[in-house]
mmCIF file of C-alpha atoms and ligand atoms in Angstrom:
data_model
loop_
_atom_site.group_PDB
_atom_site.id
_atom_site.type_symbol
_atom_site.label_atom_id
_atom_site.label_comp_id
_atom_site.label_asym_id
_atom_site.label_seq_id
_atom_site.Cartn_x
_atom_site.Cartn_y
_atom_site.Cartn_z
ATOM 1 C CA MET A 1 36.906 1.891 -23.506
ATOM 2 C CA ARG A 2 35.749 0.728 -26.856
ATOM 3 C CA ILE A 3 33.995 -2.520 -27.026
ATOM 4 C CA LYS A 4 35.841 -3.900 -30.034
ATOM 5 C CA ARG A 5 35.395 -7.453 -29.088
ATOM 6 C CA ILE A 6 33.643 -10.135 -27.421
ATOM 7 C CA GLU A 7 34.100 -13.586 -27.012
ATOM 8 C CA LEU A 8 31.408 -15.750 -25.475
ATOM 9 C CA ARG A 9 32.207 -19.228 -24.693
ATOM 10 C CA GLU A 10 30.293 -22.426 -23.076
ATOM 11 C CA ILE A 11 32.895 -24.294 -20.720
ATOM 12 C CA ARG A 12 31.656 -27.766 -18.993
ATOM 13 C CA ILE A 13 33.424 -28.527 -15.560
ATOM 14 C CA ARG A 14 32.483 -31.348 -13.305
ATOM 15 C CA LEU A 15 32.193 -30.205 -9.427
ATOM 16 C CA LEU A 16 33.699 -32.274 -7.208
ATOM 17 C CA ARG A 17 31.172 -33.105 -5.262
ATOM 18 C CA PRO A 18 27.108 -33.176 -6.342
ATOM 19 C CA PHE A 19 25.366 -30.059 -5.228
ATOM 20 C CA GLU A 20 21.835 -30.524 -3.822
ATOM 21 C CA THR A 21 19.278 -27.752 -2.903
ATOM 22 C CA SER A 22 15.629 -28.200 -2.539
ATOM 23 C CA PHE A 23 14.990 -27.589 -6.617
ATOM 24 C CA GLY A 24 17.468 -30.096 -7.676
ATOM 25 C CA VAL A 25 21.157 -31.716 -7.922
ATOM 26 C CA THR A 26 23.859 -30.401 -9.902
ATOM 27 C CA ASP A 27 27.020 -32.372 -10.850
ATOM 28 C CA GLU A 28 28.352 -30.467 -13.913
ATOM 29 C CA ARG A 29 28.279 -26.846 -14.754
ATOM 30 C CA ARG A 30 27.682 -25.591 -18.008
ATOM 31 C CA ILE A 31 29.257 -21.889 -17.482
ATOM 32 C CA LEU A 32 29.115 -19.018 -20.076
ATOM 33 C CA VAL A 33 32.522 -16.904 -20.036
ATOM 34 C CA LEU A 34 32.851 -13.688 -21.829
ATOM 35 C CA LYS A 35 35.938 -11.750 -22.642
ATOM 36 C CA VAL A 36 35.655 -8.294 -23.700
ATOM 37 C CA SER A 37 38.692 -6.526 -25.605
ATOM 38 C CA ASP A 38 39.389 -3.255 -26.288
ATOM 39 C CA ASP A 39 42.824 -2.445 -28.368
ATOM 40 C CA SER A 40 45.316 -4.238 -25.576
ATOM 41 C CA VAL A 41 43.344 -5.047 -22.498
ATOM 42 C CA ASP A 42 41.159 -7.619 -21.964
ATOM 43 C CA GLY A 43 38.313 -8.376 -19.184
ATOM 44 C CA TYR A 44 36.476 -11.276 -18.155
ATOM 45 C CA GLY A 45 32.935 -11.893 -16.655
ATOM 46 C CA GLU A 46 30.632 -15.220 -15.847
ATOM 47 C CA VAL A 47 26.883 -15.532 -16.406
ATOM 48 C CA THR A 48 25.802 -17.458 -13.243
ATOM 49 C CA ALA A 49 22.325 -18.937 -14.741
ATOM 50 C CA GLY A 50 21.989 -22.524 -13.761
ATOM 51 C CA GLU A 51 21.816 -25.254 -16.025
ATOM 52 C CA GLY A 52 17.708 -25.642 -15.663
ATOM 53 C CA PRO A 53 15.385 -22.856 -15.241
ATOM 54 C CA PHE A 54 14.814 -24.064 -11.423
ATOM 55 C CA TYR A 55 16.645 -21.472 -9.137
ATOM 56 C CA GLY A 56 15.353 -18.460 -11.285
ATOM 57 C CA HIS A 57 13.880 -18.573 -15.125
ATOM 58 C CA GLU A 58 17.514 -18.295 -16.732
ATOM 59 C CA THR A 59 19.483 -21.123 -17.871
ATOM 60 C CA THR A 60 22.895 -21.281 -19.757
ATOM 61 C CA ASP A 61 21.014 -21.554 -23.337
ATOM 62 C CA THR A 62 18.723 -18.736 -22.393
ATOM 63 C CA ALA A 63 21.403 -16.583 -21.617
ATOM 64 C CA TRP A 64 23.528 -17.947 -24.707
ATOM 65 C CA HIS A 65 20.322 -16.638 -26.833
ATOM 66 C CA VAL A 66 19.823 -13.695 -24.958
ATOM 67 C CA LEU A 67 23.630 -12.578 -25.546
ATOM 68 C CA THR A 68 23.840 -13.454 -28.710
ATOM 69 C CA ASP A 69 20.860 -12.026 -30.293
ATOM 70 C CA PHE A 70 20.020 -8.567 -28.053
ATOM 71 C CA VAL A 71 22.842 -8.270 -25.251
ATOM 72 C CA ILE A 72 26.232 -8.158 -27.542
ATOM 73 C CA PRO A 73 24.596 -6.668 -30.505
ATOM 74 C CA ARG A 74 23.771 -3.701 -28.268
ATOM 75 C CA ALA A 75 27.261 -3.716 -27.090
ATOM 76 C CA ILE A 76 29.700 -4.332 -29.650
ATOM 77 C CA GLY A 77 31.524 -1.280 -31.192
ATOM 78 C CA LYS A 78 30.098 1.041 -28.523
ATOM 79 C CA GLU A 79 32.272 3.974 -26.684
ATOM 80 C CA LEU A 80 31.876 3.687 -22.943
ATOM 81 C CA ALA A 81 33.318 6.055 -20.418
ATOM 82 C CA SER A 82 32.860 3.541 -17.978
ATOM 83 C CA ALA A 83 31.421 -0.038 -17.178
ATOM 84 C CA CYS A 84 28.837 2.049 -15.239
ATOM 85 C CA ASP A 85 27.085 2.924 -18.610
ATOM 86 C CA PHE A 86 26.684 -0.281 -19.862
ATOM 87 C CA SER A 87 23.384 -1.166 -17.928
ATOM 88 C CA PRO A 88 21.473 1.693 -19.689
ATOM 89 C CA LEU A 89 22.240 -0.002 -23.288
ATOM 90 C CA VAL A 90 20.378 -2.878 -22.311
ATOM 91 C CA ALA A 91 17.547 -1.111 -19.959
ATOM 92 C CA ASP A 92 15.197 -2.408 -22.431
ATOM 93 C CA ILE A 93 15.362 -5.957 -22.049
ATOM 94 C CA ARG A 94 13.102 -7.458 -19.332
ATOM 95 C CA GLY A 95 14.604 -10.171 -16.902
ATOM 96 C CA HIS A 96 17.543 -11.951 -17.909
ATOM 97 C CA TYR A 97 20.079 -10.407 -15.348
ATOM 98 C CA MET A 98 22.517 -13.126 -15.414
ATOM 99 C CA ALA A 99 23.055 -13.102 -19.292
ATOM 100 C CA ARG A 100 23.317 -9.191 -19.191
ATOM 101 C CA GLY A 101 25.560 -9.462 -15.526
ATOM 102 C CA GLY A 102 27.773 -11.343 -17.345
ATOM 103 C CA LEU A 103 29.170 -8.958 -19.995
ATOM 104 C CA GLU A 104 28.624 -6.115 -17.302
ATOM 105 C CA ALA A 105 30.983 -7.796 -15.220
ATOM 106 C CA ALA A 106 33.601 -8.347 -17.866
ATOM 107 C CA LEU A 107 33.409 -4.834 -18.733
ATOM 108 C CA TRP A 108 34.418 -3.641 -14.848
ATOM 109 C CA ASP A 109 37.407 -5.847 -15.359
ATOM 110 C CA LEU A 110 38.292 -4.611 -18.448
ATOM 111 C CA GLU A 111 37.873 -1.103 -16.629
ATOM 112 C CA ALA A 112 39.909 -2.026 -13.903
ATOM 113 C CA ARG A 113 42.791 -3.383 -16.003
ATOM 114 C CA GLN A 114 42.485 -0.231 -17.995
ATOM 115 C CA ARG A 115 42.911 2.042 -15.305
ATOM 116 C CA GLY A 116 45.582 -0.398 -13.557
ATOM 117 C CA GLN A 117 43.527 -0.487 -10.491
ATOM 118 C CA PRO A 118 41.969 -3.624 -8.626
ATOM 119 C CA LEU A 119 38.428 -4.249 -9.401
ATOM 120 C CA TRP A 120 37.575 -4.089 -5.405
ATOM 121 C CA LYS A 121 38.877 -0.444 -5.266
ATOM 122 C CA LEU A 122 37.200 0.880 -8.537
ATOM 123 C CA LEU A 123 34.161 -0.403 -6.857
ATOM 124 C CA GLY A 124 34.845 1.728 -3.975
ATOM 125 C CA GLY A 125 35.345 -1.168 -1.609
ATOM 126 C CA THR A 126 37.236 -1.119 1.642
ATOM 127 C CA ARG A 127 37.400 -4.789 3.338
ATOM 128 C CA MET A 128 40.965 -6.069 2.402
ATOM 129 C CA GLU A 129 40.308 -9.028 3.707
ATOM 130 C CA ILE A 130 36.312 -10.638 3.529
ATOM 131 C CA ASP A 131 34.720 -13.318 5.800
ATOM 132 C CA SER A 132 33.858 -16.612 3.859
ATOM 133 C CA GLY A 133 31.137 -18.985 4.777
ATOM 134 C CA VAL A 134 30.078 -22.166 3.280
ATOM 135 C CA SER A 135 26.897 -23.711 1.585
ATOM 136 C CA ILE A 136 26.439 -27.025 2.089
ATOM 137 C CA GLY A 137 23.637 -29.292 0.094
ATOM 138 C CA ILE A 138 21.698 -31.678 1.253
ATOM 139 C CA GLN A 139 23.158 -34.776 2.240
ATOM 140 C CA SER A 140 21.998 -38.586 1.998
ATOM 141 C CA ASN A 141 21.686 -38.853 5.766
ATOM 142 C CA ILE A 142 22.163 -36.385 9.097
ATOM 143 C CA ASP A 143 25.374 -37.959 9.851
ATOM 144 C CA LYS A 144 26.911 -37.606 6.450
ATOM 145 C CA LEU A 145 25.865 -33.668 6.931
ATOM 146 C CA LEU A 146 27.462 -33.390 10.647
ATOM 147 C CA GLN A 147 30.874 -34.907 8.949
ATOM 148 C CA VAL A 148 30.832 -32.303 6.205
ATOM 149 C CA ILE A 149 30.135 -29.561 8.744
ATOM 150 C CA GLN A 150 32.851 -30.849 10.668
ATOM 151 C CA THR A 151 35.330 -30.635 7.809
ATOM 152 C CA GLU A 152 34.301 -26.853 6.664
ATOM 153 C CA VAL A 153 34.497 -25.729 10.650
ATOM 154 C CA ASP A 154 37.911 -27.366 10.515
ATOM 155 C CA ALA A 155 39.101 -25.972 7.637
ATOM 156 C CA GLY A 156 38.050 -22.393 9.239
ATOM 157 C CA TYR A 157 35.039 -21.179 7.719
ATOM 158 C CA GLN A 158 33.136 -18.476 9.592
ATOM 159 C CA ARG A 159 29.490 -19.525 8.878
ATOM 160 C CA ILE A 160 27.693 -22.728 7.776
ATOM 161 C CA LYS A 161 24.878 -22.723 5.765
ATOM 162 C CA ILE A 162 22.726 -25.690 5.190
ATOM 163 C CA LYS A 163 20.264 -26.202 2.454
ATOM 164 C CA ILE A 164 16.439 -27.033 3.761
ATOM 165 C CA LYS A 165 13.561 -28.684 2.342
ATOM 166 C CA PRO A 166 10.008 -30.011 3.567
ATOM 167 C CA GLY A 167 11.415 -33.275 5.068
ATOM 168 C CA TRP A 168 15.030 -31.873 5.636
ATOM 169 C CA ASP A 169 14.548 -29.179 8.255
ATOM 170 C CA VAL A 170 13.768 -29.138 11.882
ATOM 171 C CA GLU A 171 15.333 -32.369 12.872
ATOM 172 C CA VAL A 172 18.187 -31.549 10.867
ATOM 173 C CA MET A 173 18.649 -28.223 12.307
ATOM 174 C CA ARG A 174 18.154 -29.612 15.932
ATOM 175 C CA GLN A 175 20.805 -32.072 15.372
ATOM 176 C CA VAL A 176 23.296 -29.677 13.921
ATOM 177 C CA ARG A 177 22.741 -27.087 16.629
ATOM 178 C CA ALA A 178 23.096 -30.192 19.211
ATOM 179 C CA ALA A 179 26.427 -31.295 17.591
ATOM 180 C CA PHE A 180 27.837 -27.719 16.969
ATOM 181 C CA PRO A 181 26.556 -25.356 19.733
ATOM 182 C CA ARG A 182 28.253 -22.288 18.976
ATOM 183 C CA ILE A 183 29.121 -22.285 14.947
ATOM 184 C CA ARG A 184 27.072 -19.419 13.125
ATOM 185 C CA LEU A 185 24.513 -21.329 11.325
ATOM 186 C CA MET A 186 21.653 -20.559 8.737
ATOM 187 C CA GLY A 187 19.334 -22.610 6.576
ATOM 188 C CA ASP A 188 18.348 -21.930 2.645
ATOM 189 C CA ALA A 189 15.098 -22.773 1.490
ATOM 190 C CA ASN A 190 15.393 -21.887 -1.852
ATOM 191 C CA SER A 191 11.449 -21.039 -1.960
ATOM 192 C CA ALA A 192 10.655 -24.551 -0.947
ATOM 193 C CA TYR A 193 8.094 -23.761 1.721
ATOM 194 C CA THR A 194 4.275 -21.609 2.059
ATOM 195 C CA LEU A 195 2.822 -20.055 4.669
ATOM 196 C CA LYS A 196 1.613 -22.940 5.589
ATOM 197 C CA ASP A 197 4.749 -23.903 7.193
ATOM 198 C CA VAL A 198 4.873 -20.650 9.749
ATOM 199 C CA GLU A 199 4.812 -23.439 12.513
ATOM 200 C CA LEU A 200 7.670 -25.412 11.178
ATOM 201 C CA PHE A 201 9.961 -21.905 11.328
ATOM 202 C CA ARG A 202 8.668 -21.131 14.809
ATOM 203 C CA GLN A 203 10.200 -24.232 15.683
ATOM 204 C CA MET A 204 13.332 -23.803 14.202
ATOM 205 C CA ASP A 205 13.388 -20.223 15.954
ATOM 206 C CA ALA A 206 14.571 -22.492 18.704
ATOM 207 C CA PHE A 207 18.141 -22.960 17.487
ATOM 208 C CA ASP A 208 19.600 -19.727 17.479
ATOM 209 C CA VAL A 209 19.810 -19.499 13.386
ATOM 210 C CA MET A 210 21.330 -16.608 11.986
ATOM 211 C CA MET A 211 19.082 -16.204 9.210
ATOM 212 C CA PHE A 212 16.300 -18.350 7.161
ATOM 213 C CA GLU A 213 17.015 -17.850 3.502
ATOM 214 C CA GLN A 214 14.396 -17.223 1.123
ATOM 215 C CA PRO A 215 11.667 -19.631 2.610
ATOM 216 C CA LEU A 216 8.905 -18.699 0.249
ATOM 217 C CA HIS A 217 8.044 -18.117 -3.318
ATOM 218 C CA HIS A 218 10.725 -16.942 -5.509
ATOM 219 C CA GLU A 219 8.815 -14.016 -6.696
ATOM 220 C CA ASP A 220 7.186 -13.132 -3.261
ATOM 221 C CA ILE A 221 8.213 -10.047 -0.848
ATOM 222 C CA ILE A 222 4.294 -9.783 0.620
ATOM 223 C CA ASP A 223 4.124 -13.339 2.209
ATOM 224 C CA HIS A 224 7.488 -12.946 3.458
ATOM 225 C CA ALA A 225 6.707 -9.811 5.644
ATOM 226 C CA THR A 226 4.056 -11.997 6.826
ATOM 227 C CA LEU A 227 6.388 -14.846 8.063
ATOM 228 C CA GLN A 228 8.705 -12.539 9.076
ATOM 229 C CA ARG A 229 6.232 -10.661 11.565
ATOM 230 C CA GLN A 230 5.707 -14.417 13.009
ATOM 231 C CA ILE A 231 9.042 -15.665 13.609
ATOM 232 C CA ARG A 232 12.346 -14.250 15.588
ATOM 233 C CA THR A 233 15.042 -15.368 13.484
ATOM 234 C CA PRO A 234 16.026 -12.752 10.616
ATOM 235 C CA ILE A 235 14.524 -13.675 6.755
ATOM 236 C CA CYS A 236 17.405 -13.296 4.099
ATOM 237 C CA LEU A 237 15.791 -12.904 0.775
ATOM 238 C CA ASP A 238 17.717 -14.247 -2.449
ATOM 239 C CA GLU A 239 15.537 -14.916 -5.304
ATOM 240 C CA SER A 240 12.954 -12.223 -4.660
ATOM 241 C CA ILE A 241 15.686 -9.210 -5.096
ATOM 242 C CA HIS A 242 16.522 -8.216 -8.849
ATOM 243 C CA SER A 243 17.114 -4.618 -8.088
ATOM 244 C CA ALA A 244 17.931 -2.176 -5.479
ATOM 245 C CA ASP A 245 14.022 -1.161 -6.256
ATOM 246 C CA ASP A 246 13.091 -4.400 -5.075
ATOM 247 C CA ALA A 247 15.427 -4.219 -1.893
ATOM 248 C CA ARG A 248 13.851 -0.971 -1.240
ATOM 249 C CA LYS A 249 10.000 -2.544 -1.306
ATOM 250 C CA ALA A 250 11.113 -5.713 0.434
ATOM 251 C CA ILE A 251 12.829 -3.591 3.640
ATOM 252 C CA GLU A 252 9.877 -1.064 3.509
ATOM 253 C CA ILE A 253 7.048 -3.832 4.141
ATOM 254 C CA GLY A 254 9.451 -5.841 6.259
ATOM 255 C CA ALA A 255 9.982 -8.472 4.085
ATOM 256 C CA CYS A 256 13.411 -9.396 5.341
ATOM 257 C CA ARG A 257 16.409 -8.261 7.717
ATOM 258 C CA ILE A 258 19.073 -9.271 5.581
ATOM 259 C CA ILE A 259 19.717 -9.353 1.792
ATOM 260 C CA ASN A 260 22.014 -12.197 -0.445
ATOM 261 C CA VAL A 261 23.469 -9.876 -3.280
ATOM 262 C CA LYS A 262 24.286 -12.167 -5.961
ATOM 263 C CA LEU A 263 26.080 -10.254 -8.770
ATOM 264 C CA GLY A 264 24.162 -12.312 -11.921
ATOM 265 C CA ARG A 265 20.889 -12.018 -9.952
ATOM 266 C CA VAL A 266 20.740 -8.177 -10.040
ATOM 267 C CA GLY A 267 22.361 -7.682 -13.672
ATOM 268 C CA GLY A 268 25.894 -6.743 -12.516
ATOM 269 C CA HIS A 269 28.092 -4.678 -10.666
ATOM 270 C CA ARG A 270 26.400 -1.243 -10.856
ATOM 271 C CA GLU A 271 23.002 -2.799 -9.385
ATOM 272 C CA ALA A 272 24.774 -4.812 -6.997
ATOM 273 C CA ARG A 273 26.366 -1.730 -5.504
ATOM 274 C CA ALA A 274 22.941 0.012 -5.622
ATOM 275 C CA VAL A 275 21.441 -2.884 -3.329
ATOM 276 C CA HIS A 276 24.138 -2.535 -1.263
ATOM 277 C CA ASP A 277 23.827 1.194 -0.857
ATOM 278 C CA VAL A 278 20.049 0.872 -0.351
ATOM 279 C CA CYS A 279 20.325 -1.486 2.218
ATOM 280 C CA ARG A 280 23.336 0.383 3.842
ATOM 281 C CA ASP A 281 20.940 3.309 4.222
ATOM 282 C CA SER A 282 18.326 1.400 5.757
ATOM 283 C CA GLY A 283 20.413 -0.496 8.281
ATOM 284 C CA ILE A 284 19.865 -3.758 6.839
ATOM 285 C CA PRO A 285 23.427 -6.100 6.321
ATOM 286 C CA VAL A 286 24.085 -7.918 2.987
ATOM 287 C CA TRP A 287 26.599 -10.838 2.287
ATOM 288 C CA CYS A 288 27.585 -12.078 -1.412
ATOM 289 C CA GLY A 289 25.970 -15.082 -2.291
ATOM 290 C CA GLY A 290 27.432 -17.734 -4.600
ATOM 291 C CA MET A 291 26.152 -19.611 -7.925
ATOM 292 C CA LEU A 292 28.814 -22.409 -7.917
ATOM 293 C CA GLU A 293 30.849 -19.939 -9.763
ATOM 294 C CA SER A 294 34.100 -20.887 -11.727
ATOM 295 C CA GLY A 295 37.137 -18.948 -10.618
ATOM 296 C CA ILE A 296 36.131 -15.962 -13.010
ATOM 297 C CA GLY A 297 32.536 -15.390 -11.368
ATOM 298 C CA ARG A 298 34.635 -15.935 -7.831
ATOM 299 C CA ALA A 299 36.737 -13.257 -8.342
ATOM 300 C CA HIS A 300 34.152 -10.902 -9.081
ATOM 301 C CA ASN A 301 32.306 -11.983 -6.144
ATOM 302 C CA VAL A 302 35.571 -11.282 -3.918
ATOM 303 C CA ALA A 303 35.779 -7.763 -5.313
ATOM 304 C CA LEU A 304 32.053 -7.204 -4.448
ATOM 305 C CA SER A 305 32.386 -8.359 -1.012
ATOM 306 C CA SER A 306 35.011 -6.052 -0.237
ATOM 307 C CA LEU A 307 32.259 -3.128 0.052
ATOM 308 C CA GLU A 308 31.546 -1.661 3.593
ATOM 309 C CA ASN A 309 28.321 -3.107 4.040
ATOM 310 C CA PHE A 310 29.249 -6.709 3.371
ATOM 311 C CA SER A 311 29.365 -7.101 6.914
ATOM 312 C CA LEU A 312 28.373 -10.812 7.222
ATOM 313 C CA PRO A 313 30.520 -13.894 5.703
ATOM 314 C CA GLY A 314 29.005 -14.925 2.428
ATOM 315 C CA ASP A 315 29.192 -17.889 0.241
ATOM 316 C CA VAL A 316 32.456 -17.401 -1.496
ATOM 317 C CA ALA A 317 34.710 -20.161 -0.855
ATOM 318 C CA ALA A 318 37.848 -21.449 -1.957
ATOM 319 C CA SER A 319 38.011 -22.652 -5.624
ATOM 320 C CA LYS A 320 39.023 -26.057 -4.151
ATOM 321 C CA ARG A 321 36.105 -27.104 -2.604
ATOM 322 C CA TYR A 322 34.496 -26.809 -6.168
ATOM 323 C CA TRP A 323 37.056 -28.041 -8.852
ATOM 324 C CA ALA A 324 40.308 -30.332 -9.394
ATOM 325 C CA GLU A 325 41.346 -27.550 -11.562
ATOM 326 C CA ASP A 326 39.918 -23.789 -11.628
ATOM 327 C CA VAL A 327 40.229 -21.583 -14.917
ATOM 328 C CA ILE A 328 42.070 -18.922 -12.799
ATOM 329 C CA GLU A 329 45.715 -19.195 -11.217
ATOM 330 C CA PRO A 330 46.050 -18.965 -8.577
ATOM 331 C CA GLY A 331 42.565 -20.455 -7.585
ATOM 332 C CA VAL A 332 40.523 -18.296 -4.629
ATOM 333 C CA GLU A 333 42.361 -19.297 -1.482
ATOM 334 C CA VAL A 334 40.915 -19.117 1.912
ATOM 335 C CA SER A 335 42.929 -18.760 5.016
ATOM 336 C CA ALA A 336 42.871 -20.785 8.391
ATOM 337 C CA ARG A 337 40.567 -18.273 9.907
ATOM 338 C CA GLY A 338 37.951 -18.314 7.353
ATOM 339 C CA THR A 339 38.929 -15.398 5.391
ATOM 340 C CA ILE A 340 39.858 -14.335 1.621
ATOM 341 C CA GLN A 341 42.623 -11.603 1.081
ATOM 342 C CA GLN A 342 41.847 -8.859 -1.812
ATOM 343 C CA SER A 343 44.373 -8.995 -4.463
ATOM 344 C CA MET A 344 46.423 -5.798 -5.325
ATOM 345 C CA GLU A 345 46.570 -6.943 -9.158
ATOM 346 C CA PRO A 346 44.715 -4.655 -11.594
ATOM 347 C CA GLY A 347 41.051 -5.708 -12.640
ATOM 348 C CA MET A 348 39.582 -8.774 -10.886
ATOM 349 C CA GLY A 349 42.829 -9.928 -9.324
ATOM 350 C CA TYR A 350 43.181 -13.371 -10.728
ATOM 351 C CA ALA A 351 45.116 -14.468 -13.863
ATOM 352 C CA VAL A 352 42.800 -16.525 -16.268
ATOM 353 C CA ASN A 353 44.345 -19.793 -17.450
ATOM 354 C CA ALA A 354 43.946 -19.593 -21.086
ATOM 355 C CA GLU A 355 44.876 -23.144 -21.361
ATOM 356 C CA VAL A 356 42.282 -24.746 -19.130
ATOM 357 C CA LEU A 357 39.641 -22.290 -20.388
ATOM 358 C CA GLU A 358 40.305 -23.559 -23.971
ATOM 359 C CA ARG A 359 40.046 -27.352 -22.933
ATOM 360 C CA LEU A 360 36.905 -26.894 -21.088
ATOM 361 C CA THR A 361 35.307 -25.069 -23.840
ATOM 362 C CA VAL A 362 32.643 -26.645 -25.714
ATOM 363 C CA ARG A 363 31.507 -23.863 -27.940
ATOM 364 C CA LYS A 364 32.250 -20.229 -28.815
ATOM 365 C CA GLN A 365 31.391 -17.429 -30.673
ATOM 366 C CA VAL A 366 33.133 -13.955 -31.596
ATOM 367 C CA PHE A 367 31.592 -10.789 -32.274
ATOM 368 C CA GLY A 368 33.682 -7.783 -33.632
ATOM 369 C CA ARG A 369 37.042 -6.997 -35.009
HETATM 370 O O1 OSB B 1 20.510 -20.312 -3.193
HETATM 371 O O2 OSB B 1 22.308 -19.446 -2.557
HETATM 372 C C1 OSB B 1 21.738 -20.314 -3.066
HETATM 373 C C2 OSB B 1 23.680 -22.564 -5.611
HETATM 374 C C3 OSB B 1 23.399 -22.329 -6.531
HETATM 375 C C4 OSB B 1 22.223 -22.130 -6.851
HETATM 376 C C5 OSB B 1 21.193 -21.303 -5.548
HETATM 377 C C6 OSB B 1 22.092 -21.273 -4.320
HETATM 378 C C7 OSB B 1 23.467 -21.691 -4.291
HETATM 379 C C8 OSB B 1 24.373 -21.936 -3.014
HETATM 380 C C9 OSB B 1 25.539 -22.409 -3.324
HETATM 381 O O3 OSB B 1 23.763 -21.841 -2.103
HETATM 382 C C10 OSB B 1 26.579 -21.231 -3.172
HETATM 383 C C11 OSB B 1 27.941 -21.560 -3.703
HETATM 384 O O4 OSB B 1 28.606 -22.122 -2.785
HETATM 385 O O5 OSB B 1 28.197 -21.031 -4.814
HETATM 386 MG MG1 MG B 2 20.108 -18.974 -1.743
#
């Protein structure tokens, strides 16, 4: 493939409901979408950075800067044998995984479309149907949370993740478990705790929690290993893992027993697969995380989740949980038993609705041709 033309745009799209985590509230997304074109074929990718530097250091605006000034200039006009050859072109850039990963994903979609093959097959996936879970933000009170969980359980979702933070943790978990004795339940702290809080995690050990996701500092693995030695519930790392090497080290020191793989956070499909492989070879299950993506990022997450070691339900849920109108058609749909079917279409498997995309666009820049 030759990277003849790259179109970068920012879209603004309002969430149906605000999403609250330990680091803040999101109600409108500012998402960067990349369209890469060879002669006649296009590929789409999405940058999963947040609006502010709170989940990680990247933002919508840092990604725009890094893409326009560093990533796209290295890529435009290049001839690549495969999307796998992209990451070496930008390996000298430190950090900014989501900026790089957005373009990388677009190249995978392009390659899959060129080969007339579904992206999930090109990636080597085998799961035709993936298990879907939901991530539920912090609510105004526990009764409200219990209602939201009931709605999602009724919709068929296979696993419930609740966001936790100091003051919204042990008592919340206790009541959720009491109200739903059988659901698969987990908590995501987004780095809100320190080792001073060990006792609190030991209390939550009693509630049959599948895993605690990223309880400690966003760059830490050492303290996570210390915490893991003192609690029964598996730790799952999210923020701390940006590469297969990070995963190897975290596993080696016992910092986690599960890893959340996010396409953007590791810089694209190639590295996501490498993280998957390291985990598989060490007997560590993975699942696919979410970043409140539009349909484009969501479609990539569905494809990635087809790899064999994605053996736990991910945060890849239906479009209609997030958006009144998605940028893909049809939207990602979840069956009554909480699964998403892989598409047999070439590429990421969902068509981009160009009219909706254009209507939501607030800025656009075109490179090449
Ligand atoms: O930590 O997994 C996270 C959303 C934004 C930033 C970080 C996280 C999340 C989620 C939501 O948990 C997952 C989703 O529904 O897309
Ligand atoms: Mg997380």
